[in-house]
PDB file of C-alpha atoms in Angstrom:
ATOM      1  CA  MET A   1      -0.384 -25.752  19.370  1.00  0.00           C
ATOM      2  CA  LEU A   2      -3.178 -23.253  18.845  1.00  0.00           C
ATOM      3  CA  ASN A   3      -6.521 -23.850  20.436  1.00  0.00           C
ATOM      4  CA  SER A   4      -9.664 -22.964  18.486  1.00  0.00           C
ATOM      5  CA  GLN A   5     -10.798 -20.955  21.522  1.00  0.00           C
ATOM      6  CA  PHE A   6      -8.076 -18.438  20.750  1.00  0.00           C
ATOM      7  CA  PRO A   7      -8.188 -17.638  17.035  1.00  0.00           C
ATOM      8  CA  ILE A   8      -5.437 -15.436  15.682  1.00  0.00           C
ATOM      9  CA  PRO A   9      -6.883 -12.246  14.188  1.00  0.00           C
ATOM     10  CA  ASN A  10      -5.824 -11.868  10.553  1.00  0.00           C
ATOM     11  CA  ALA A  11      -5.257  -8.121  10.833  1.00  0.00           C
ATOM     12  CA  GLN A  12      -2.701  -8.646  13.593  1.00  0.00           C
ATOM     13  CA  PHE A  13      -1.009 -11.728  12.165  1.00  0.00           C
ATOM     14  CA  PRO A  14      -1.455 -11.720   8.387  1.00  0.00           C
ATOM     15  CA  MET A  15      -0.701 -14.840   6.427  1.00  0.00           C
ATOM     16  CA  LEU A  16       2.957 -15.124   5.541  1.00  0.00           C
ATOM     17  CA  ASN A  17       2.299 -14.930   1.807  1.00  0.00           C
ATOM     18  CA  SER A  18      -0.039 -11.940   2.036  1.00  0.00           C
ATOM     19  CA  ARG A  19       0.754  -8.399   1.006  1.00  0.00           C
ATOM     20  CA  CYS A  20       0.134  -5.287   3.018  1.00  0.00           C
ATOM     21  CA  VAL A  21      -0.613  -1.923   1.437  1.00  0.00           C
ATOM     22  CA  ARG A  22       0.246   0.897   3.822  1.00  0.00           C
ATOM     23  CA  VAL A  23      -1.184   4.311   2.992  1.00  0.00           C
ATOM     24  CA  CYS A  24       0.331   7.195   4.946  1.00  0.00           C
ATOM     25  CA  GLN A  25      -2.283   9.148   6.889  1.00  0.00           C
ATOM     26  CA  ASN A  26       0.008  11.687   8.511  1.00  0.00           C
ATOM     27  CA  ARG A  27      -0.691  15.410   8.237  1.00  0.00           C
ATOM     28  CA  THR A  28       1.130  16.237   4.988  1.00  0.00           C
ATOM     29  CA  CYS A  29      -0.103  13.188   3.069  1.00  0.00           C
ATOM     30  CA  ARG A  30      -3.663  13.801   4.303  1.00  0.00           C
ATOM     31  CA  LYS A  31      -3.468  17.366   2.979  1.00  0.00           C
ATOM     32  CA  GLN A  32      -2.455  15.838  -0.362  1.00  0.00           C
ATOM     33  CA  GLY A  33      -5.457  13.487  -0.502  1.00  0.00           C
ATOM     34  CA  ALA A  34      -4.304  10.379   1.370  1.00  0.00           C
ATOM     35  CA  LYS A  35      -7.704   9.795   2.972  1.00  0.00           C
ATOM     36  CA  SER A  36      -9.364   9.313  -0.422  1.00  0.00           C
ATOM     37  CA  VAL A  37      -6.457   7.089  -1.544  1.00  0.00           C
ATOM     38  CA  LEU A  38      -6.957   4.837   1.477  1.00  0.00           C
ATOM     39  CA  GLU A  39     -10.711   4.727   0.830  1.00  0.00           C
ATOM     40  CA  ALA A  40     -10.094   3.811  -2.821  1.00  0.00           C
ATOM     41  CA  PHE A  41      -7.857   0.867  -1.822  1.00  0.00           C
ATOM     42  CA  GLU A  42     -10.445  -0.263   0.728  1.00  0.00           C
ATOM     43  CA  ALA A  43     -13.157  -0.140  -1.966  1.00  0.00           C
ATOM     44  CA  LEU A  44     -11.173  -2.549  -4.189  1.00  0.00           C
ATOM     45  CA  PRO A  45     -10.397  -5.534  -1.949  1.00  0.00           C
ATOM     46  CA  VAL A  46      -7.924  -8.135  -3.204  1.00  0.00           C
ATOM     47  CA  PRO A  47      -7.652 -11.600  -1.615  1.00  0.00           C
ATOM     48  CA  GLU A  48      -4.638 -11.929   0.690  1.00  0.00           C
ATOM     49  CA  VAL A  49      -3.942  -8.179   0.559  1.00  0.00           C
ATOM     50  CA  ILE A  50      -4.353  -6.171   3.736  1.00  0.00           C
ATOM     51  CA  VAL A  51      -4.862  -2.422   3.393  1.00  0.00           C
ATOM     52  CA  THR A  52      -3.923  -0.308   6.393  1.00  0.00           C
ATOM     53  CA  ALA A  53      -3.673   3.324   7.335  1.00  0.00           C
ATOM     54  CA  SER A  54      -0.099   4.117   8.270  1.00  0.00           C
ATOM     55  CA  SER A  55       1.497   6.741  10.415  1.00  0.00           C
ATOM     56  CA  CYS A  56       4.201   8.835   8.767  1.00  0.00           C
ATOM     57  CA  LEU A  57       6.336   6.887   6.295  1.00  0.00           C
ATOM     58  CA  GLY A  58       9.046   9.560   6.496  1.00  0.00           C
ATOM     59  CA  GLN A  59       8.747  10.933   2.967  1.00  0.00           C
ATOM     60  CA  CYS A  60       6.777  14.104   3.699  1.00  0.00           C
ATOM     61  CA  GLY A  61       6.022  16.311   0.722  1.00  0.00           C
ATOM     62  CA  ASN A  62       6.076  13.440  -1.783  1.00  0.00           C
ATOM     63  CA  GLY A  63       2.693  12.011  -0.943  1.00  0.00           C
ATOM     64  CA  PRO A  64       0.333  10.603  -0.682  1.00  0.00           C
ATOM     65  CA  MET A  65       2.792   7.780  -0.089  1.00  0.00           C
ATOM     66  CA  VAL A  66       1.875   4.105  -0.520  1.00  0.00           C
ATOM     67  CA  LEU A  67       4.165   1.261   0.539  1.00  0.00           C
ATOM     68  CA  VAL A  68       3.510  -2.311  -0.601  1.00  0.00           C
ATOM     69  CA  LEU A  69       4.990  -4.965   1.690  1.00  0.00           C
ATOM     70  CA  PRO A  70       6.752  -7.369   1.606  1.00  0.00           C
ATOM     71  CA  ASP A  71       7.604  -6.183  -1.921  1.00  0.00           C
ATOM     72  CA  MET A  72       9.158  -2.957  -0.545  1.00  0.00           C
ATOM     73  CA  VAL A  73       7.632  -1.014  -3.431  1.00  0.00           C
ATOM     74  CA  TRP A  74       7.056   2.676  -2.783  1.00  0.00           C
ATOM     75  CA  TYR A  75       4.572   4.756  -4.762  1.00  0.00           C
ATOM     76  CA  CYS A  76       4.496   8.543  -4.444  1.00  0.00           C
ATOM     77  CA  GLY A  77       1.958  11.202  -5.276  1.00  0.00           C
ATOM     78  CA  VAL A  78      -0.751   8.561  -5.530  1.00  0.00           C
ATOM     79  CA  ARG A  79      -4.200   9.863  -6.452  1.00  0.00           C
ATOM     80  CA  SER A  80      -7.423   8.033  -5.696  1.00  0.00           C
ATOM     81  CA  ASP A  81      -8.125   7.680  -9.429  1.00  0.00           C
ATOM     82  CA  GLU A  82      -4.801   5.796  -9.827  1.00  0.00           C
ATOM     83  CA  VAL A  83      -5.521   3.182  -7.159  1.00  0.00           C
ATOM     84  CA  ALA A  84      -7.328   0.843  -9.589  1.00  0.00           C
ATOM     85  CA  LEU A  85      -4.156   0.746 -11.718  1.00  0.00           C
ATOM     86  CA  VAL A  86      -2.014  -0.210  -8.702  1.00  0.00           C
ATOM     87  CA  VAL A  87      -4.533  -2.878  -7.722  1.00  0.00           C
ATOM     88  CA  GLU A  88      -4.842  -4.348 -11.215  1.00  0.00           C
ATOM     89  CA  GLN A  89      -1.218  -4.123 -12.316  1.00  0.00           C
ATOM     90  CA  HIS A  90       0.732  -4.628  -9.076  1.00  0.00           C
ATOM     91  CA  LEU A  91      -1.462  -6.406  -6.544  1.00  0.00           C
ATOM     92  CA  VAL A  92      -3.201  -8.714  -9.047  1.00  0.00           C
ATOM     93  CA  GLY A  93      -0.723  -8.750 -11.950  1.00  0.00           C
ATOM     94  CA  ASN A  94       2.533  -8.681  -9.937  1.00  0.00           C
ATOM     95  CA  GLU A  95       3.987  -5.882 -12.081  1.00  0.00           C
ATOM     96  CA  LYS A  96       5.114  -2.570 -10.591  1.00  0.00           C
ATOM     97  CA  VAL A  97       3.449   0.563 -11.931  1.00  0.00           C
ATOM     98  CA  MET A  98       6.705   2.055 -13.183  1.00  0.00           C
ATOM     99  CA  GLN A  99       5.504   5.628 -13.766  1.00  0.00           C
ATOM    100  CA  MET A 100       4.297   5.893 -10.159  1.00  0.00           C
ATOM    101  CA  LEU A 101       7.400   4.538  -8.404  1.00  0.00           C
ATOM    102  CA  TYR A 102       9.114   6.755  -5.853  1.00  0.00           C
ATOM    103  CA  LYS A 103      12.429   7.410  -7.607  1.00  0.00           C
ATOM    104  CA  ARG A 104      14.319   7.971  -4.346  1.00  0.00           C
ATOM    105  CA  PHE A 105      14.029   4.240  -3.625  1.00  0.00           C
ATOM    106  CA  HIS A 106      13.540   2.876  -7.145  1.00  0.00           C
ATOM    107  CA  SER A 107      16.008   4.869  -9.252  1.00  0.00           C
ATOM    108  CA  GLY A 108      17.434   1.741 -10.913  1.00  0.00           C
ATOM    109  CA  ASP A 109      14.091   0.114 -11.745  1.00  0.00           C
ATOM    110  CA  GLY A 110      13.070  -0.295 -15.342  1.00  0.00           C
ATOM    111  CA  LYS A 111      16.544  -0.649 -16.837  1.00  0.00           C
TER     112      LYS A 111
END
């Protein structure tokens, strides 16, 4: 049983039904504008969605990369001016932004 003296920090233990948006901040993605993408997500907060800077997501050269968990949806080449679309359509509307999907992992989507 948890004691109120020891609250669980939300950032460390997000609610089970929450989403996490991970924005790669490794060298290549940062050169491609990942810092401004992260800032754009942070400027548009959505309830029960945690936005975090991520270390390398292993898809260098295709960035900035954004991974939405637990959905396992990968977006590539994300620009800061496209973040509002991801927020509105995916995070709020529960619909993937098809034209931004990373085809390596979503080649069968949209059939």
